[in-house]
Tab-separated table of C-alpha atoms in Angstrom:
chain	number	residue	atom	x	y	z
A	1	MET	CA	168.570	246.287	-35.142
A	2	ALA	CA	167.640	247.472	-31.712
A	3	GLY	CA	170.194	247.704	-28.902
A	4	ARG	CA	170.039	245.778	-25.659
A	5	LYS	CA	167.129	246.525	-23.328
A	6	ASN	CA	167.590	248.956	-20.473
A	7	LYS	CA	167.514	247.148	-17.110
A	8	TYR	CA	166.778	250.324	-15.148
A	9	GLN	CA	162.994	249.805	-15.139
A	10	THR	CA	163.237	246.147	-14.080
A	11	HIS	CA	166.426	245.870	-12.011
A	12	VAL	CA	166.874	249.308	-10.419
A	13	GLU	CA	163.736	251.453	-10.258
A	14	PRO	CA	161.621	248.935	-8.275
A	15	TYR	CA	164.409	248.762	-5.649
A	16	LEU	CA	165.059	252.468	-4.981
A	17	LYS	CA	163.834	252.140	-1.373
A	18	GLU	CA	166.123	249.158	-0.798
A	19	ILE	CA	169.026	251.012	-2.421
A	20	GLU	CA	168.584	253.853	0.076
A	21	HIS	CA	168.599	251.353	2.964
A	22	TRP	CA	171.671	249.610	1.579
A	23	CYS	CA	173.492	252.960	1.418
A	24	ARG	CA	172.443	253.705	4.985
A	25	ASP	CA	173.827	250.315	6.014
A	26	GLY	CA	177.182	251.230	4.446
A	27	ALA	CA	177.023	249.339	1.149
A	28	THR	CA	179.250	250.703	-1.600
A	29	GLU	CA	177.905	251.512	-5.051
A	30	GLU	CA	179.793	248.481	-6.354
A	31	GLU	CA	178.038	246.203	-3.841
A	32	ILE	CA	174.660	247.749	-4.711
A	33	ARG	CA	175.290	247.291	-8.426
A	34	VAL	CA	176.147	243.608	-7.891
A	35	ARG	CA	173.031	243.051	-5.738
A	36	LEU	CA	170.914	244.532	-8.508
A	37	GLY	CA	172.574	242.418	-11.201
A	38	VAL	CA	173.607	245.438	-13.274
A	39	GLY	CA	176.941	245.995	-15.047
A	40	SER	CA	179.269	248.766	-13.899
A	41	SER	CA	179.019	250.833	-17.090
A	42	SER	CA	175.218	250.502	-17.077
A	43	PHE	CA	175.021	251.548	-13.426
A	44	ALA	CA	177.203	254.592	-14.139
A	45	ARG	CA	174.974	255.477	-17.087
A	46	TYR	CA	171.820	255.070	-14.969
A	47	LYS	CA	173.259	257.447	-12.372
A	48	ASN	CA	173.778	260.044	-15.092
A	49	GLU	CA	170.401	259.533	-16.769
A	50	TYR	CA	168.040	259.030	-13.805
A	51	TRP	CA	167.928	261.725	-11.124
A	52	GLU	CA	165.874	259.414	-8.851
A	53	LEU	CA	168.795	257.009	-8.573
A	54	ARG	CA	171.281	259.821	-7.948
A	55	GLU	CA	169.087	261.316	-5.215
A	56	THR	CA	168.430	257.924	-3.622
A	57	LEU	CA	172.159	257.174	-3.399
A	58	LYS	CA	172.890	260.661	-2.077
A	59	ARG	CA	170.128	260.537	0.546
A	60	GLY	CA	171.145	257.110	1.837
A	61	LYS	CA	174.820	258.024	2.074
A	62	GLN	CA	174.080	261.349	3.795
A	63	GLU	CA	171.979	259.706	6.466
A	64	ALA	CA	174.706	257.150	7.195
A	65	ASP	CA	177.348	259.895	7.263
A	66	TYR	CA	175.277	261.953	9.723
A	67	GLU	CA	174.944	258.990	12.075
A	68	VAL	CA	178.693	258.357	11.985
A	69	GLU	CA	179.426	262.064	12.510
A	70	ASP	CA	177.129	262.134	15.531
A	71	ALA	CA	178.744	259.021	17.004
A	72	LEU	CA	182.244	260.407	16.404
A	73	PHE	CA	181.315	263.738	17.977
A	74	LYS	CA	179.893	261.988	21.046
A	75	ARG	CA	183.064	259.929	21.445
A	76	ALA	CA	185.290	262.976	20.924
A	77	THR	CA	183.472	265.124	23.499
A	78	GLY	CA	182.279	262.459	25.923
A	79	TYR	CA	178.706	261.671	26.865
A	80	GLN	CA	176.541	260.128	29.520
A	81	TYR	CA	173.855	257.495	29.362
A	82	GLU	CA	171.539	255.753	31.762
A	83	GLU	CA	171.968	252.054	32.414
A	84	VAL	CA	168.888	250.230	33.687
A	85	THR	CA	169.163	246.841	35.403
A	86	TYR	CA	166.263	244.380	35.495
A	87	GLU	CA	165.775	241.291	37.622
A	88	MET	CA	162.842	238.952	37.076
A	89	GLY	CA	161.243	241.435	34.711
A	90	HIS	CA	161.324	244.365	37.153
A	91	GLU	CA	163.600	247.376	37.134
A	92	THR	CA	165.974	247.191	40.090
A	93	LYS	CA	168.524	249.904	39.475
A	94	ARG	CA	169.246	252.986	37.359
A	95	VAL	CA	172.798	254.251	37.058
A	96	VAL	CA	174.023	257.261	35.085
A	97	LYS	CA	177.274	256.269	33.404
A	98	HIS	CA	179.786	258.684	31.924
A	99	TYR	CA	181.889	258.004	28.854
A	100	ALA	CA	185.026	260.142	28.986
A	101	PRO	CA	186.120	262.048	25.867
A	102	ASP	CA	188.273	259.912	23.588
A	103	PRO	CA	191.455	261.801	22.598
A	104	THR	CA	191.923	259.780	19.392
A	105	SER	CA	188.410	260.674	18.225
A	106	ALA	CA	188.970	264.322	19.156
A	107	ILE	CA	192.239	264.452	17.205
A	108	PHE	CA	190.608	262.797	14.194
A	109	TRP	CA	187.723	265.279	14.335
A	110	LEU	CA	190.032	268.302	14.607
A	111	LYS	CA	192.398	267.142	11.851
A	112	ASN	CA	189.462	266.807	9.472
A	113	ARG	CA	187.562	269.923	10.531
A	114	GLN	CA	190.572	272.247	10.841
A	115	PRO	CA	193.378	270.643	8.831
A	116	GLU	CA	195.549	273.751	8.590
A	117	LYS	CA	195.604	274.093	12.355
A	118	TRP	CA	195.806	270.424	13.376
A	119	LYS	CA	197.750	268.569	10.669
A	120	ASP	CA	200.644	266.351	11.795
A	121	LYS	CA	203.153	267.520	9.224
A	122	GLN	CA	204.394	271.051	9.637
A	123	ASP	CA	205.995	272.744	6.642
A	124	ILE	CA	209.160	274.478	7.806
A	125	GLU	CA	211.286	276.451	5.393
A	126	HIS	CA	215.006	276.736	5.932
A	127	SER	CA	216.749	279.858	4.779
A	128	GLY	CA	220.493	280.041	4.439
A	129	GLY	CA	223.026	277.513	3.301
A	130	LEU	CA	224.237	274.275	4.811
A	131	ASN	CA	227.864	273.904	5.765
A	132	ASN	CA	229.072	270.312	6.095
A	133	GLN	CA	232.743	271.201	6.572
A	134	VAL	CA	234.419	270.317	9.860
A	135	ASP	CA	237.544	272.207	10.870
A	136	LEU	CA	240.176	269.655	11.913
A	137	SER	CA	243.143	272.028	11.643
A	138	GLY	CA	243.516	272.316	15.423
A	139	LEU	CA	244.008	268.561	15.937
A	140	THR	CA	247.336	266.798	16.265
A	141	VAL	CA	248.376	263.934	13.988
A	142	GLU	CA	247.763	261.486	16.847
A	143	GLU	CA	244.200	262.817	17.400
A	144	LEU	CA	243.489	262.580	13.678
A	145	ARG	CA	244.672	258.931	13.658
A	146	LYS	CA	242.377	258.106	16.600
A	147	LEU	CA	239.446	259.668	14.751
A	148	ALA	CA	240.241	257.725	11.595
A	149	ASP	CA	240.556	254.428	13.527
A	150	SER	CA	237.282	254.963	15.431
A	151	ASN	CA	235.264	254.965	12.169
A	152	ASP	CA	236.142	251.318	11.379
């Protein structure tokens, strides 16, 4: 008895170009697998067996990542662009606009690029013991009663 037929040649290979575009558009591997009509274990096996699929997924994801990195960098550092206004089909005005650096984008960039230097949580070690004892020996009985009553 022969096993089930491999869908790679019919459901995946003819769509490698589309798969790359889908990756570039931000589709997850799960979404791609569903679009192709392939089961999750089969898709995982195809990625292991067919270098073309692996490279296609990698290439598409890298291109999308580069675009996002560029956009994040521009927002973090600020940029300028030219705005052109048209009236009745003719250019009437050109204005250079400036987009100020976005501190949130800059912080995000730095935390990811230099995590040891820019992480939020600082690890501080404490040396020595802790003493939770309070010396009440210098207080009068009346002062001690006031303290006890104030805790209620």
